[in-house]
mmCIF file of C-alpha atoms in Angstrom:
data_model
loop_
_atom_site.group_PDB
_atom_site.id
_atom_site.type_symbol
_atom_site.label_atom_id
_atom_site.label_comp_id
_atom_site.label_asym_id
_atom_site.label_seq_id
_atom_site.Cartn_x
_atom_site.Cartn_y
_atom_site.Cartn_z
ATOM 1 C CA MET P 147 -122.412 -98.851 -94.985
ATOM 2 C CA GLY P 148 -120.918 -96.868 -92.112
ATOM 3 C CA ALA P 149 -123.896 -94.504 -92.084
ATOM 4 C CA ILE P 150 -126.292 -97.488 -91.942
ATOM 5 C CA GLY P 151 -124.215 -99.195 -89.253
ATOM 6 C CA LEU P 152 -124.379 -96.137 -86.980
ATOM 7 C CA THR P 153 -128.182 -96.440 -86.824
ATOM 8 C CA ARG P 154 -127.866 -99.987 -85.516
ATOM 9 C CA GLY P 155 -125.508 -99.101 -82.686
ATOM 10 C CA ARG P 156 -127.005 -98.787 -79.211
ATOM 11 C CA SER P 157 -124.272 -96.626 -77.637
ATOM 12 C CA ARG P 158 -124.754 -92.936 -78.284
ATOM 13 C CA ALA P 159 -121.176 -92.168 -77.266
ATOM 14 C CA ALA P 160 -119.810 -94.748 -79.715
ATOM 15 C CA GLN P 161 -121.994 -93.283 -82.468
ATOM 16 C CA ARG P 162 -120.639 -89.768 -81.804
ATOM 17 C CA TRP P 163 -117.038 -91.026 -81.876
ATOM 18 C CA ILE P 164 -117.499 -93.007 -85.104
ATOM 19 C CA ARG P 165 -119.317 -90.065 -86.751
ATOM 20 C CA THR P 166 -116.421 -87.801 -85.750
ATOM 21 C CA LEU P 167 -113.880 -90.238 -87.212
ATOM 22 C CA PHE P 168 -115.718 -90.170 -90.508
ATOM 23 C CA ILE P 169 -116.021 -86.371 -90.638
ATOM 24 C CA VAL P 170 -112.609 -85.364 -89.259
ATOM 25 C CA PRO P 171 -110.788 -85.995 -92.597
ATOM 26 C CA ILE P 172 -112.530 -82.906 -94.004
ATOM 27 C CA ALA P 173 -110.248 -80.761 -91.734
ATOM 28 C CA LEU P 174 -107.058 -82.382 -93.067
ATOM 29 C CA PRO P 175 -105.369 -80.727 -96.066
ATOM 30 C CA PRO P 176 -104.853 -82.869 -99.184
ATOM 31 C CA ILE P 177 -101.089 -82.525 -98.744
ATOM 32 C CA ALA P 178 -101.392 -84.655 -95.590
ATOM 33 C CA TYR P 179 -103.013 -87.510 -97.543
ATOM 34 C CA ALA P 180 -100.460 -87.048 -100.344
ATOM 35 C CA VAL P 181 -97.406 -87.285 -98.077
ATOM 36 C CA GLY P 182 -98.803 -90.230 -96.102
ATOM 37 C CA LEU P 183 -99.809 -92.235 -99.157
ATOM 38 C CA TYR P 184 -96.537 -91.402 -100.910
ATOM 39 C CA GLY P 185 -94.667 -92.905 -97.986
ATOM 40 C CA ALA P 186 -96.923 -95.973 -97.964
ATOM 41 C CA GLY P 187 -96.484 -96.388 -101.734
ATOM 42 C CA SER P 188 -92.697 -96.290 -101.432
ATOM 43 C CA GLU P 189 -92.742 -98.935 -98.705
ATOM 44 C CA LEU P 190 -95.288 -101.312 -100.183
ATOM 45 C CA SER P 191 -94.232 -103.007 -103.363
ATOM 46 C CA PHE P 192 -97.722 -103.507 -104.759
ATOM 47 C CA LEU P 193 -98.428 -99.760 -104.479
ATOM 48 C CA ARG P 194 -95.075 -98.640 -105.985
ATOM 49 C CA GLY P 195 -95.621 -97.073 -109.387
ATOM 50 C CA SER P 196 -99.365 -97.785 -109.325
ATOM 51 C CA VAL P 197 -102.378 -95.537 -109.786
ATOM 52 C CA LEU P 198 -103.974 -97.314 -106.790
ATOM 53 C CA THR P 199 -102.385 -94.853 -104.378
ATOM 54 C CA LEU P 200 -104.165 -91.976 -106.129
ATOM 55 C CA VAL P 201 -107.474 -93.931 -106.014
ATOM 56 C CA LEU P 202 -107.001 -94.419 -102.265
ATOM 57 C CA GLY P 203 -106.267 -90.745 -101.810
ATOM 58 C CA HIS P 204 -109.374 -89.741 -103.717
ATOM 59 C CA ALA P 205 -111.435 -92.185 -101.683
ATOM 60 C CA LEU P 206 -110.154 -90.778 -98.400
ATOM 61 C CA LEU P 207 -110.767 -87.242 -99.588
ATOM 62 C CA ALA P 208 -114.377 -87.919 -100.705
ATOM 63 C CA LEU P 209 -115.407 -90.268 -97.850
ATOM 64 C CA PRO P 210 -116.614 -87.580 -95.387
ATOM 65 C CA TYR P 211 -118.836 -85.877 -97.980
ATOM 66 C CA VAL P 212 -120.450 -89.184 -98.978
ATOM 67 C CA PHE P 213 -120.900 -90.123 -95.326
ATOM 68 C CA VAL P 214 -122.670 -86.840 -94.481
ATOM 69 C CA ILE P 215 -125.068 -87.091 -97.464
ATOM 70 C CA VAL P 216 -125.897 -90.757 -96.940
ATOM 71 C CA SER P 217 -126.311 -90.141 -93.165
ATOM 72 C CA GLY P 218 -128.957 -87.556 -94.016
ATOM 73 C CA GLY P 219 -130.766 -90.199 -96.051
ATOM 74 C CA VAL P 220 -130.561 -92.760 -93.258
ATOM 75 C CA ALA P 221 -132.148 -90.259 -90.853
ATOM 76 C CA ARG P 222 -135.105 -89.912 -93.227
ATOM 77 C CA ILE P 223 -135.896 -93.677 -93.378
ATOM 78 C CA ASP P 224 -138.906 -94.564 -91.331
ATOM 79 C CA PRO P 225 -137.508 -96.357 -88.242
ATOM 80 C CA ALA P 226 -140.559 -98.621 -88.110
ATOM 81 C CA LEU P 227 -139.696 -100.321 -91.439
ATOM 82 C CA ARG P 228 -136.845 -102.433 -90.007
ATOM 83 C CA PRO P 229 -138.787 -103.862 -87.018
ATOM 84 C CA ALA P 230 -141.758 -104.527 -89.301
ATOM 85 C CA ALA P 231 -139.532 -106.480 -91.695
ATOM 86 C CA TRP P 232 -138.023 -108.449 -88.810
ATOM 87 C CA THR P 233 -141.520 -109.270 -87.549
ATOM 88 C CA LEU P 234 -142.311 -110.706 -91.006
ATOM 89 C CA GLY P 235 -139.287 -112.970 -90.844
ATOM 90 C CA ALA P 236 -136.760 -111.016 -92.919
ATOM 91 C CA ARG P 237 -133.162 -111.241 -91.838
ATOM 92 C CA TRP P 238 -130.867 -108.241 -91.841
ATOM 93 C CA PRO P 239 -129.221 -108.935 -95.273
ATOM 94 C CA LEU P 240 -132.691 -109.006 -96.879
ATOM 95 C CA VAL P 241 -133.738 -105.876 -94.989
ATOM 96 C CA LEU P 242 -130.574 -104.118 -96.179
ATOM 97 C CA TRP P 243 -130.940 -105.240 -99.811
ATOM 98 C CA LYS P 244 -134.701 -104.840 -100.246
ATOM 99 C CA ILE P 245 -135.574 -101.913 -97.969
ATOM 100 C CA GLU P 246 -132.682 -99.766 -96.882
ATOM 101 C CA LEU P 247 -130.513 -99.681 -99.993
ATOM 102 C CA PRO P 248 -133.392 -98.841 -102.392
ATOM 103 C CA ALA P 249 -134.461 -96.027 -100.043
ATOM 104 C CA LEU P 250 -130.884 -94.706 -99.870
ATOM 105 C CA LEU P 251 -130.134 -95.036 -103.576
ATOM 106 C CA PRO P 252 -130.778 -91.337 -104.407
ATOM 107 C CA TYR P 253 -128.544 -90.252 -101.537
ATOM 108 C CA ILE P 254 -125.821 -92.712 -102.572
ATOM 109 C CA LEU P 255 -125.939 -91.389 -106.134
ATOM 110 C CA SER P 256 -125.884 -87.816 -104.885
ATOM 111 C CA GLY P 257 -122.907 -88.608 -102.668
ATOM 112 C CA ALA P 258 -121.124 -90.196 -105.605
ATOM 113 C CA LEU P 259 -121.707 -87.143 -107.815
ATOM 114 C CA PHE P 260 -120.543 -84.780 -105.070
ATOM 115 C CA ALA P 261 -117.459 -86.919 -104.471
ATOM 116 C CA PHE P 262 -116.685 -86.777 -108.178
ATOM 117 C CA VAL P 263 -116.795 -82.997 -108.095
ATOM 118 C CA VAL P 264 -114.561 -82.894 -105.008
ATOM 119 C CA VAL P 265 -111.811 -85.180 -106.369
ATOM 120 C CA PHE P 266 -111.991 -84.282 -110.051
ATOM 121 C CA ASP P 267 -110.058 -81.046 -109.757
ATOM 122 C CA GLU P 268 -107.644 -82.343 -107.090
ATOM 123 C CA VAL P 269 -104.103 -81.559 -108.208
ATOM 124 C CA VAL P 270 -101.999 -82.019 -105.082
ATOM 125 C CA LEU P 271 -102.686 -85.752 -104.823
ATOM 126 C CA ALA P 272 -102.030 -86.178 -108.527
ATOM 127 C CA VAL P 273 -98.628 -84.391 -108.268
ATOM 128 C CA PHE P 274 -97.453 -86.683 -105.413
ATOM 129 C CA LEU P 275 -99.040 -90.001 -106.237
ATOM 130 C CA LEU P 276 -99.253 -90.446 -110.023
ATOM 131 C CA PRO P 277 -96.556 -92.612 -111.587
ATOM 132 C CA PRO P 278 -94.319 -90.998 -114.216
ATOM 133 C CA GLY P 279 -95.898 -90.489 -117.595
ATOM 134 C CA VAL P 280 -99.499 -90.459 -116.227
ATOM 135 C CA GLN P 281 -101.488 -87.234 -115.879
ATOM 136 C CA THR P 282 -105.019 -86.407 -114.849
ATOM 137 C CA LEU P 283 -106.947 -83.707 -116.732
ATOM 138 C CA PRO P 284 -106.557 -81.042 -113.990
ATOM 139 C CA LEU P 285 -102.823 -81.758 -113.736
ATOM 140 C CA LYS P 286 -102.476 -81.518 -117.494
ATOM 141 C CA MET P 287 -104.405 -78.240 -117.478
ATOM 142 C CA LEU P 288 -102.105 -76.908 -114.733
ATOM 143 C CA ASN P 289 -98.987 -77.849 -116.696
ATOM 144 C CA ALA P 290 -100.389 -76.317 -119.874
ATOM 145 C CA ALA P 291 -101.259 -73.103 -118.080
ATOM 146 C CA SER P 292 -97.746 -72.810 -116.698
ATOM 147 C CA GLU P 293 -96.226 -73.212 -120.162
ATOM 148 C CA ALA P 294 -98.480 -71.223 -122.521
ATOM 149 C CA PHE P 295 -102.097 -70.169 -122.772
ATOM 150 C CA SER P 296 -104.127 -71.942 -125.437
ATOM 151 C CA PRO P 297 -107.776 -72.112 -126.621
ATOM 152 C CA GLU P 298 -107.850 -75.798 -125.715
ATOM 153 C CA LEU P 299 -107.121 -74.925 -122.100
ATOM 154 C CA THR P 300 -109.961 -72.397 -122.082
ATOM 155 C CA ALA P 301 -112.387 -74.929 -123.524
ATOM 156 C CA ALA P 302 -111.345 -77.599 -121.024
ATOM 157 C CA SER P 303 -111.704 -75.147 -118.133
ATOM 158 C CA THR P 304 -115.173 -74.198 -119.312
ATOM 159 C CA LEU P 305 -116.255 -77.838 -119.609
ATOM 160 C CA VAL P 306 -114.968 -78.617 -116.101
ATOM 161 C CA SER P 307 -116.856 -75.601 -114.667
ATOM 162 C CA VAL P 308 -120.062 -76.500 -116.466
ATOM 163 C CA LEU P 309 -119.812 -80.098 -115.260
ATOM 164 C CA ALA P 310 -119.345 -78.988 -111.655
ATOM 165 C CA ILE P 311 -122.324 -76.637 -111.886
ATOM 166 C CA VAL P 312 -124.541 -79.329 -113.424
ATOM 167 C CA VAL P 313 -123.593 -81.876 -110.737
ATOM 168 C CA LEU P 314 -124.163 -79.426 -107.889
ATOM 169 C CA ALA P 315 -127.540 -78.520 -109.371
ATOM 170 C CA VAL P 316 -128.605 -82.169 -109.843
ATOM 171 C CA VAL P 317 -127.716 -83.286 -106.267
ATOM 172 C CA PRO P 318 -130.372 -81.078 -104.495
ATOM 173 C CA LEU P 319 -132.995 -82.123 -107.072
ATOM 174 C CA VAL P 320 -132.329 -85.826 -106.501
ATOM 175 C CA ILE P 321 -132.428 -85.478 -102.735
ATOM 176 C CA GLY P 322 -135.604 -83.338 -102.864
ATOM 177 C CA ARG P 323 -137.356 -85.833 -105.080
ATOM 178 C CA ALA P 324 -136.374 -88.704 -102.794
ATOM 179 C CA SER P 325 -137.641 -86.779 -99.774
ATOM 180 C CA ARG P 326 -141.000 -86.129 -101.454
ATOM 181 C CA ARG P 327 -141.340 -89.801 -102.347
ATOM 182 C CA SER P 328 -140.482 -90.808 -98.785
ATOM 183 C CA GLY P 329 -142.988 -88.414 -97.385
ATOM 184 C CA ALA P 330 -145.707 -89.654 -99.729
ATOM 185 C CA ARG P 331 -145.014 -93.289 -98.754
ATOM 186 C CA ARG P 332 -145.181 -92.414 -95.049
ATOM 187 C CA GLY P 333 -148.480 -90.659 -95.591
ATOM 188 C CA ARG P 334 -149.992 -93.604 -97.412
ATOM 189 C CA ALA P 335 -148.721 -95.978 -94.706
ATOM 190 C CA ARG P 336 -150.255 -93.877 -91.918
ATOM 191 C CA THR P 337 -153.543 -93.580 -93.819
ATOM 192 C CA ALA P 338 -153.719 -97.316 -94.251
ATOM 193 C CA ALA P 339 -152.893 -97.848 -90.552
ATOM 194 C CA VAL P 340 -155.741 -95.631 -89.293
ATOM 195 C CA ARG P 341 -158.317 -96.677 -91.917
ATOM 196 C CA PRO P 342 -161.247 -98.535 -90.286
ATOM 197 C CA GLU P 343 -161.714 -102.171 -91.171
ATOM 198 C CA GLY P 344 -164.253 -102.905 -93.845
ATOM 199 C CA VAL P 345 -163.828 -99.542 -95.509
ATOM 200 C CA ILE P 346 -163.006 -99.923 -99.217
ATOM 201 C CA GLU P 347 -162.047 -96.926 -101.326
#
């Protein structure tokens, strides 16, 4: 939604600042999120002893990557579609639901897959934010590796690596397919716009 909202802003300076705020978290180490959320969880009763702090940390960690991918999709949407929909009487919720979100769906899915890969093997946040007795798979693998090497650990590591490779291979394919479809639609729209009246194919 932030990527879509940037395209509706009229101030270029405001767009640059907002885009920077979305991307800056990439430069912060995960330990910064972990310490900050740990302090917030200890102060707020509804976060104390809850997995919600880890979910918030993963969301903050993955947000810049999703924003960059979806922003690329927003830039590929034909800018004439929104004014055309407004001319036909569609309000902005209908334009968002019927035009923009379907066009951005491949990019949203790609961003979600990439975010999953980024946060899946995150151990620092899990060490700081998970309540006692709860472990994620990467944290359990780390603890198992520090104790003794086992075939189960090797199998789990292989599965995680294969999953990451598959996801990173699927994301470019999904984006490329969406780009080809968008280009084909633009070509058909331009052909229909310049076709002389009375000509029937």
